[in-house]
Amino acid sequence: MKVYEVKEILEATILSGEDQLDRPVVGAGGADLMQAFLAAATKDAVILTGLTTVDVIRTAKVADVAAVVFVRGKQPEPSAVELARSFHLPIMVTRYSLFVTSGKLYMNGLRGLDGSW
């Protein structure tokens, strides 16, 4: 799967990283706690979260994730969007809950980061 497919499946709005939408995605993980986010973040994954701070973007950059999806329509802090833009990191917002977002991606072939992919 590619980042642009994630965007389409989730009917998401892209906030940054438009030039990286062809990047491959190997799996997805969801978290709303920073420790869980750190555990889920891995290279070429999509992270699904309701956390909206710059810490999410910094962690995503270090983990080299393919994209970050903010769920429940939550808008990231402006400083987080600016940082993501500087990293050319795709970030997007979907109206769906973390549960529904995970299910939609799973039903379209994207597996979780628990080793089942």
mmCIF file of C-alpha atoms in Angstrom:
data_model
loop_
_atom_site.group_PDB
_atom_site.id
_atom_site.type_symbol
_atom_site.label_atom_id
_atom_site.label_comp_id
_atom_site.label_asym_id
_atom_site.label_seq_id
_atom_site.Cartn_x
_atom_site.Cartn_y
_atom_site.Cartn_z
ATOM 1 C CA MET A 1 0.000 0.000 0.000
ATOM 2 C CA LYS A 2 1.076 3.606 -0.529
ATOM 3 C CA VAL A 3 0.448 6.700 1.581
ATOM 4 C CA TYR A 4 -2.000 8.089 -0.997
ATOM 5 C CA GLU A 5 -4.097 4.914 -0.651
ATOM 6 C CA VAL A 6 -4.248 5.416 3.114
ATOM 7 C CA LYS A 7 -5.484 8.959 2.459
ATOM 8 C CA GLU A 8 -8.185 7.723 0.078
ATOM 9 C CA ILE A 9 -9.380 4.872 2.320
ATOM 10 C CA LEU A 10 -9.658 7.190 5.324
ATOM 11 C CA GLU A 11 -11.071 10.143 3.345
ATOM 12 C CA ALA A 12 -8.331 12.123 5.059
ATOM 13 C CA THR A 13 -7.114 15.665 4.591
ATOM 14 C CA ILE A 14 -3.375 16.029 3.943
ATOM 15 C CA LEU A 15 -1.680 18.712 6.059
ATOM 16 C CA SER A 16 1.920 18.145 4.951
ATOM 17 C CA GLY A 17 4.147 15.841 2.947
ATOM 18 C CA GLU A 18 2.211 15.986 -0.304
ATOM 19 C CA ASP A 19 5.426 15.131 -2.135
ATOM 20 C CA GLN A 20 5.724 11.817 -0.242
ATOM 21 C CA LEU A 21 2.337 10.233 -1.071
ATOM 22 C CA ASP A 22 3.945 7.495 -3.186
ATOM 23 C CA ARG A 23 5.939 6.212 -0.218
ATOM 24 C CA PRO A 24 5.224 2.544 0.574
ATOM 25 C CA VAL A 25 3.503 1.556 3.809
ATOM 26 C CA VAL A 26 4.297 -1.778 5.516
ATOM 27 C CA GLY A 27 1.780 -1.702 8.363
ATOM 28 C CA ALA A 28 -0.045 0.481 10.846
ATOM 29 C CA GLY A 29 -0.177 0.965 14.581
ATOM 30 C CA GLY A 30 -2.480 3.021 16.734
ATOM 31 C CA ALA A 31 -1.816 4.738 20.042
ATOM 32 C CA ASP A 32 -2.997 7.594 22.215
ATOM 33 C CA LEU A 33 -0.243 7.296 24.828
ATOM 34 C CA MET A 34 3.307 8.368 24.081
ATOM 35 C CA GLN A 35 4.809 5.082 25.347
ATOM 36 C CA ALA A 36 2.475 3.096 23.094
ATOM 37 C CA PHE A 37 3.244 5.428 20.213
ATOM 38 C CA LEU A 38 6.963 4.756 20.673
ATOM 39 C CA ALA A 39 6.329 1.010 20.719
ATOM 40 C CA ALA A 40 4.201 1.153 17.552
ATOM 41 C CA ALA A 41 6.442 3.427 15.490
ATOM 42 C CA THR A 42 8.572 1.607 12.923
ATOM 43 C CA LYS A 43 10.109 2.342 9.524
ATOM 44 C CA ASP A 44 7.564 2.757 6.723
ATOM 45 C CA ALA A 45 4.579 2.316 9.045
ATOM 46 C CA VAL A 46 1.577 4.574 9.448
ATOM 47 C CA ILE A 47 0.922 5.746 12.969
ATOM 48 C CA LEU A 48 -2.699 6.398 13.930
ATOM 49 C CA THR A 49 -3.147 8.688 16.911
ATOM 50 C CA GLY A 50 -5.183 11.309 18.691
ATOM 51 C CA LEU A 51 -2.027 12.913 20.091
ATOM 52 C CA THR A 52 -1.469 16.260 18.410
ATOM 53 C CA THR A 53 1.847 17.549 19.740
ATOM 54 C CA VAL A 54 5.261 18.099 18.190
ATOM 55 C CA ASP A 55 6.514 15.091 20.176
ATOM 56 C CA VAL A 56 4.518 12.841 17.846
ATOM 57 C CA ILE A 57 6.209 14.382 14.814
ATOM 58 C CA ARG A 58 9.683 14.127 16.346
ATOM 59 C CA THR A 59 9.120 10.479 17.235
ATOM 60 C CA ALA A 60 7.726 9.760 13.768
ATOM 61 C CA LYS A 61 10.828 11.288 12.180
ATOM 62 C CA VAL A 62 13.217 9.273 14.355
ATOM 63 C CA ALA A 63 11.288 6.059 13.591
ATOM 64 C CA ASP A 64 11.172 6.954 9.866
ATOM 65 C CA VAL A 65 7.452 6.258 9.580
ATOM 66 C CA ALA A 66 5.682 6.724 6.266
ATOM 67 C CA ALA A 67 2.927 8.941 7.675
ATOM 68 C CA VAL A 68 0.983 10.021 10.745
ATOM 69 C CA VAL A 69 -2.814 9.999 10.755
ATOM 70 C CA PHE A 70 -4.641 12.059 13.363
ATOM 71 C CA VAL A 71 -7.968 10.410 14.174
ATOM 72 C CA ARG A 72 -11.318 11.720 15.442
ATOM 73 C CA GLY A 73 -10.861 14.902 13.418
ATOM 74 C CA LYS A 74 -8.225 16.137 15.858
ATOM 75 C CA GLN A 75 -6.102 18.924 14.444
ATOM 76 C CA PRO A 76 -2.397 18.905 15.293
ATOM 77 C CA GLU A 77 -0.813 21.938 16.886
ATOM 78 C CA PRO A 78 0.383 24.464 14.289
ATOM 79 C CA SER A 79 3.960 23.894 15.444
ATOM 80 C CA ALA A 80 3.519 20.162 14.768
ATOM 81 C CA VAL A 81 2.341 20.864 11.214
ATOM 82 C CA GLU A 82 5.290 23.195 10.635
ATOM 83 C CA LEU A 83 7.735 20.586 11.921
ATOM 84 C CA ALA A 84 6.175 17.859 9.750
ATOM 85 C CA ARG A 85 6.499 20.142 6.718
ATOM 86 C CA SER A 86 10.173 20.716 7.470
ATOM 87 C CA PHE A 87 10.659 16.924 7.581
ATOM 88 C CA HIS A 88 8.527 16.335 4.429
ATOM 89 C CA LEU A 89 6.508 13.958 6.626
ATOM 90 C CA PRO A 90 2.989 13.202 5.440
ATOM 91 C CA ILE A 91 0.468 13.975 8.137
ATOM 92 C CA MET A 92 -3.273 13.799 7.667
ATOM 93 C CA VAL A 93 -6.531 14.062 9.569
ATOM 94 C CA THR A 94 -9.469 11.670 9.351
ATOM 95 C CA ARG A 95 -12.839 12.013 11.025
ATOM 96 C CA TYR A 96 -12.915 8.329 11.928
ATOM 97 C CA SER A 97 -12.150 6.975 15.388
ATOM 98 C CA LEU A 98 -8.967 5.040 16.062
ATOM 99 C CA PHE A 99 -10.945 1.799 16.010
ATOM 100 C CA VAL A 100 -12.729 2.496 12.723
ATOM 101 C CA THR A 101 -9.541 3.845 11.124
ATOM 102 C CA SER A 102 -7.682 0.669 12.055
ATOM 103 C CA GLY A 103 -10.517 -1.490 10.743
ATOM 104 C CA LYS A 104 -10.754 0.333 7.420
ATOM 105 C CA LEU A 105 -7.037 -0.054 6.787
ATOM 106 C CA TYR A 106 -7.054 -3.698 7.867
ATOM 107 C CA MET A 107 -10.016 -4.479 5.599
ATOM 108 C CA ASN A 108 -8.042 -2.977 2.714
ATOM 109 C CA GLY A 109 -5.029 -5.214 3.292
ATOM 110 C CA LEU A 110 -2.826 -3.226 5.669
ATOM 111 C CA ARG A 111 -1.683 -5.273 8.637
ATOM 112 C CA GLY A 112 -0.819 -4.298 12.189
ATOM 113 C CA LEU A 113 2.636 -3.940 13.624
ATOM 114 C CA ASP A 114 2.276 -6.983 15.860
ATOM 115 C CA GLY A 115 4.115 -9.299 13.497
ATOM 116 C CA SER A 116 1.025 -10.436 11.562
ATOM 117 C CA TRP A 117 2.012 -8.595 8.390
#
